[in-house]
Short mmCIF file of N, CA, C and O in Angstrom, two decimals:
data_model
loop_
_atom_site.label_atom_id
_atom_site.label_comp_id
_atom_site.label_asym_id
_atom_site.label_seq_id
_atom_site.Cartn_x
_atom_site.Cartn_y
_atom_site.Cartn_z
N MET D 1 0.57 -1.08 0.21
CA MET D 1 -0.37 -0.39 0.19
C MET D 1 0.99 0.85 0.05
O MET D 1 1.11 2.15 1.44
N LYS D 2 1.01 2.15 -1.23
CA LYS D 2 2.26 2.49 -1.09
C LYS D 2 1.59 4.52 -1.39
O LYS D 2 1.67 4.64 -0.23
N ASP D 3 0.13 4.47 -1.90
CA ASP D 3 -0.40 5.34 -1.23
C ASP D 3 -1.79 4.91 -0.83
O ASP D 3 -2.80 6.35 -0.93
N GLY D 4 -1.89 4.21 -0.33
CA GLY D 4 -3.00 3.96 0.63
C GLY D 4 -4.21 3.38 -0.64
O GLY D 4 -5.53 3.61 0.54
N SER D 5 -4.54 3.91 -1.32
CA SER D 5 -5.14 3.83 -2.66
C SER D 5 -6.03 2.79 -2.25
O SER D 5 -7.19 1.90 -2.27
N GLU D 6 -5.32 1.59 -2.25
CA GLU D 6 -5.71 -0.24 -1.48
C GLU D 6 -6.87 -0.31 -0.75
O GLU D 6 -7.64 -1.00 -0.92
N SER D 7 -6.14 0.43 0.48
CA SER D 7 -7.62 0.04 1.73
C SER D 7 -8.91 0.79 1.15
O SER D 7 -9.74 0.55 1.14
N GLY D 8 -8.90 1.60 0.02
CA GLY D 8 -10.25 2.31 0.22
C GLY D 8 -10.68 1.85 -0.55
O GLY D 8 -12.15 1.34 -0.93
N ASP D 9 -10.21 1.36 -1.76
CA ASP D 9 -10.22 0.09 -2.85
C ASP D 9 -10.94 -0.49 -2.40
O ASP D 9 -11.95 -1.38 -2.77
N PHE D 10 -10.42 -1.35 -1.03
CA PHE D 10 -10.83 -2.99 -0.77
C PHE D 10 -12.56 -2.29 0.36
O PHE D 10 -12.69 -3.04 0.30
N TRP D 11 -11.97 -1.52 0.69
CA TRP D 11 -13.34 -1.04 1.62
C TRP D 11 -14.46 -0.51 0.91
O TRP D 11 -15.97 -1.95 0.72
N TYR D 12 -14.15 0.11 -1.04
CA TYR D 12 -15.18 -0.19 -0.99
C TYR D 12 -16.25 -1.28 -2.41
O TYR D 12 -17.15 -2.60 -2.40
N ALA D 13 -14.94 -2.14 -2.74
CA ALA D 13 -15.35 -3.85 -3.03
C ALA D 13 -16.33 -4.38 -2.11
O ALA D 13 -16.85 -5.75 -2.06
N TYR D 14 -15.98 -4.09 -0.97
CA TYR D 14 -16.40 -4.85 -0.25
C TYR D 14 -17.62 -4.58 0.21
O TYR D 14 -18.63 -5.17 0.46
N HIS D 15 -17.72 -3.52 0.27
CA HIS D 15 -19.73 -2.88 0.29
C HIS D 15 -20.15 -3.67 -0.91
O HIS D 15 -21.47 -3.26 -1.26
N ALA D 16 -19.29 -3.18 -2.14
CA ALA D 16 -20.19 -3.79 -2.88
C ALA D 16 -20.27 -5.17 -3.49
O ALA D 16 -21.86 -5.31 -3.80
N TYR D 17 -19.46 -5.97 -2.85
CA TYR D 17 -19.82 -7.72 -2.68
C TYR D 17 -20.54 -7.59 -1.76
O TYR D 17 -21.84 -8.02 -1.69
N HIS D 18 -20.72 -7.14 -0.25
CA HIS D 18 -21.98 -7.25 0.18
C HIS D 18 -23.29 -6.43 0.54
O HIS D 18 -24.35 -6.94 0.61
N ASN D 19 -23.26 -5.58 -0.65
CA ASN D 19 -24.70 -4.70 -0.84
C ASN D 19 -25.42 -4.76 -1.83
O ASN D 19 -26.17 -5.13 -2.18
N ASN D 20 -24.47 -5.62 -3.40
CA ASN D 20 -25.12 -5.87 -4.14
C ASN D 20 -24.45 -7.56 -4.46
O ASN D 20 -25.34 -7.56 -5.68
N GLY D 21 -23.23 -8.04 -3.56
CA GLY D 21 -23.14 -9.33 -4.96
C GLY D 21 -22.63 -9.30 -5.60
O GLY D 21 -21.80 -10.16 -6.04
N LEU D 22 -21.77 -8.18 -6.34
CA LEU D 22 -20.27 -7.62 -6.75
C LEU D 22 -18.96 -8.14 -6.17
O LEU D 22 -18.34 -8.15 -5.62
N LEU D 23 -18.47 -9.73 -7.43
CA LEU D 23 -17.06 -10.04 -6.86
C LEU D 23 -15.63 -8.91 -6.85
O LEU D 23 -16.05 -8.22 -7.37
N PRO D 24 -15.11 -9.06 -5.41
CA PRO D 24 -14.74 -8.02 -5.57
C PRO D 24 -12.85 -8.29 -7.21
O PRO D 24 -12.92 -7.44 -7.67
N SER D 25 -13.33 -9.67 -7.53
CA SER D 25 -12.71 -9.67 -8.80
C SER D 25 -13.35 -8.66 -10.19
O SER D 25 -12.59 -8.39 -11.06
N ILE D 26 -13.97 -8.92 -10.20
CA ILE D 26 -14.89 -8.22 -10.68
C ILE D 26 -15.60 -6.29 -11.04
O ILE D 26 -14.52 -5.43 -11.55
N PHE D 27 -14.74 -5.99 -9.91
CA PHE D 27 -14.29 -5.07 -9.47
C PHE D 27 -13.36 -4.36 -9.59
O PHE D 27 -13.40 -3.42 -10.01
N SER D 28 -12.27 -5.28 -9.44
CA SER D 28 -10.59 -4.61 -9.35
C SER D 28 -11.19 -4.49 -10.81
O SER D 28 -9.73 -4.15 -11.76
N GLU D 29 -11.57 -4.60 -12.21
CA GLU D 29 -11.53 -5.51 -12.77
C GLU D 29 -11.98 -4.09 -13.96
O GLU D 29 -11.56 -3.54 -15.40
N MET D 30 -12.73 -3.88 -13.10
CA MET D 30 -14.17 -2.65 -14.32
C MET D 30 -12.38 -1.70 -14.68
O MET D 30 -11.43 -0.84 -13.95
N SER D 31 -13.03 -0.45 -14.78
CA SER D 31 -12.03 0.63 -15.67
C SER D 31 -12.14 1.75 -14.63
O SER D 31 -13.65 1.22 -13.56
N VAL D 32 -11.64 2.14 -14.39
CA VAL D 32 -11.42 3.34 -13.46
C VAL D 32 -12.86 4.43 -13.41
O VAL D 32 -13.38 4.50 -12.61
N ARG D 33 -13.67 4.06 -14.60
CA ARG D 33 -15.15 4.83 -14.63
C ARG D 33 -15.45 4.60 -14.21
O ARG D 33 -16.22 5.43 -13.39
N GLU D 34 -16.24 3.05 -14.33
CA GLU D 34 -16.69 2.87 -13.63
C GLU D 34 -16.68 1.68 -12.24
O GLU D 34 -17.51 2.16 -11.62
N ARG D 35 -15.24 2.08 -11.58
CA ARG D 35 -15.39 1.65 -10.73
C ARG D 35 -15.79 3.03 -9.23
O ARG D 35 -16.15 3.07 -8.39
N GLY D 36 -15.34 4.48 -10.56
CA GLY D 36 -15.75 5.27 -9.95
C GLY D 36 -17.47 5.53 -9.85
O GLY D 36 -17.77 6.43 -8.68
N ILE D 37 -18.06 5.46 -10.55
CA ILE D 37 -19.91 4.90 -10.54
C ILE D 37 -20.34 4.04 -9.59
O ILE D 37 -20.95 4.81 -8.73
N ILE D 38 -19.33 3.27 -9.27
CA ILE D 38 -19.81 2.66 -8.12
C ILE D 38 -19.36 2.56 -6.89
O ILE D 38 -20.11 3.37 -6.08
N MET D 39 -18.30 3.17 -6.62
CA MET D 39 -18.08 4.06 -6.08
C MET D 39 -18.88 5.38 -5.38
O MET D 39 -19.53 5.32 -4.07
N ALA D 40 -19.40 6.14 -6.23
CA ALA D 40 -19.84 7.37 -5.99
C ALA D 40 -21.56 6.78 -5.85
O ALA D 40 -21.74 7.34 -4.28
N PHE D 41 -22.31 5.78 -6.02
CA PHE D 41 -23.36 4.64 -5.95
C PHE D 41 -23.17 4.34 -4.42
O PHE D 41 -24.52 4.66 -3.19
N ILE D 42 -22.06 3.69 -4.41
CA ILE D 42 -21.91 3.42 -2.62
C ILE D 42 -21.75 4.45 -1.60
O ILE D 42 -22.53 4.90 -0.18
N ASP D 43 -21.02 5.29 -1.72
CA ASP D 43 -21.11 6.92 -1.17
C ASP D 43 -22.41 7.47 -0.66
O ASP D 43 -22.91 8.09 0.01
N LEU D 44 -23.31 7.77 -1.31
CA LEU D 44 -24.53 7.43 -1.98
C LEU D 44 -25.20 6.98 -0.84
O LEU D 44 -26.18 8.15 -0.02
N LYS D 45 -24.91 5.87 -0.92
CA LYS D 45 -26.21 5.16 -0.09
C LYS D 45 -25.61 4.65 1.06
O LYS D 45 -26.82 5.56 2.40
N VAL D 46 -24.09 5.13 1.30
CA VAL D 46 -24.14 5.60 3.22
C VAL D 46 -24.50 6.39 3.60
O VAL D 46 -24.46 6.55 5.19
N GLU D 47 -23.98 7.10 2.75
CA GLU D 47 -24.19 8.95 3.42
C GLU D 47 -26.10 8.75 3.87
O GLU D 47 -26.31 9.54 4.62
N ALA D 48 -27.38 8.05 3.09
CA ALA D 48 -28.21 8.19 3.52
C ALA D 48 -28.48 7.07 4.21
O ALA D 48 -29.64 7.71 5.11
N GLU D 49 -28.24 6.56 4.72
CA GLU D 49 -28.03 5.39 5.80
C GLU D 49 -27.61 6.08 6.86
O GLU D 49 -28.36 5.81 8.27
N GLU D 50 -26.57 6.96 6.88
CA GLU D 50 -26.35 8.00 8.09
C GLU D 50 -27.23 8.81 8.66
O GLU D 50 -27.89 8.89 9.71
N LYS D 51 -27.87 9.55 7.25
CA LYS D 51 -28.34 10.61 7.37
C LYS D 51 -30.11 9.61 8.54
O LYS D 51 -30.92 10.02 9.59
N GLU D 52 -30.17 8.41 7.83
CA GLU D 52 -31.97 7.74 8.51
C GLU D 52 -31.44 7.66 10.25
O GLU D 52 -31.90 7.69 11.09
N ALA D 53 -30.12 7.72 10.19
CA ALA D 53 -30.01 7.01 11.87
C ALA D 53 -29.92 7.99 12.97
O ALA D 53 -30.76 7.52 13.57
N LYS D 54 -29.01 8.98 11.87
CA LYS D 54 -29.51 10.16 13.05
C LYS D 54 -31.19 10.25 13.20
O LYS D 54 -31.19 10.88 14.13
N LYS D 55 -31.17 10.46 12.14
CA LYS D 55 -33.15 10.66 12.15
C LYS D 55 -33.89 9.56 13.43
O LYS D 55 -34.30 10.57 14.69
N MET D 56 -33.77 8.86 13.15
CA MET D 56 -33.71 7.78 13.77
C MET D 56 -33.54 7.76 15.71
O MET D 56 -34.37 7.20 16.14
N LYS D 57 -32.47 8.36 15.18
CA LYS D 57 -31.67 8.33 17.06
C LYS D 57 -32.43 9.56 16.92
O LYS D 57 -32.32 10.59 18.54
N ARG D 58 -32.15 10.51 16.66
CA ARG D 58 -32.92 11.83 16.95
C ARG D 58 -34.37 11.74 17.67
O ARG D 58 -35.11 12.03 18.75
N LYS D 59 -35.53 10.83 17.08
CA LYS D 59 -37.00 10.44 17.51
C LYS D 59 -37.10 9.88 18.57
O LYS D 59 -37.87 9.45 19.82
N LYS D 60 -35.69 9.18 18.97
CA LYS D 60 -35.76 8.08 20.91
C LYS D 60 -35.67 9.10 22.02
O LYS D 60 -35.61 10.61 21.69
#
């Protein structure tokens, strides 16, 4: 891990697999553009989940 990007790629590959069943080997073979799109989708989903969790916490 020279520049730290491998750990970020691992995090996104993990989420892509667990949330959508996308195999890490397929994720790693995607073009930079395709991986970027998947990463953006994951970011949007995580952000929405965090907002929902905050909303539920405030209701308690």
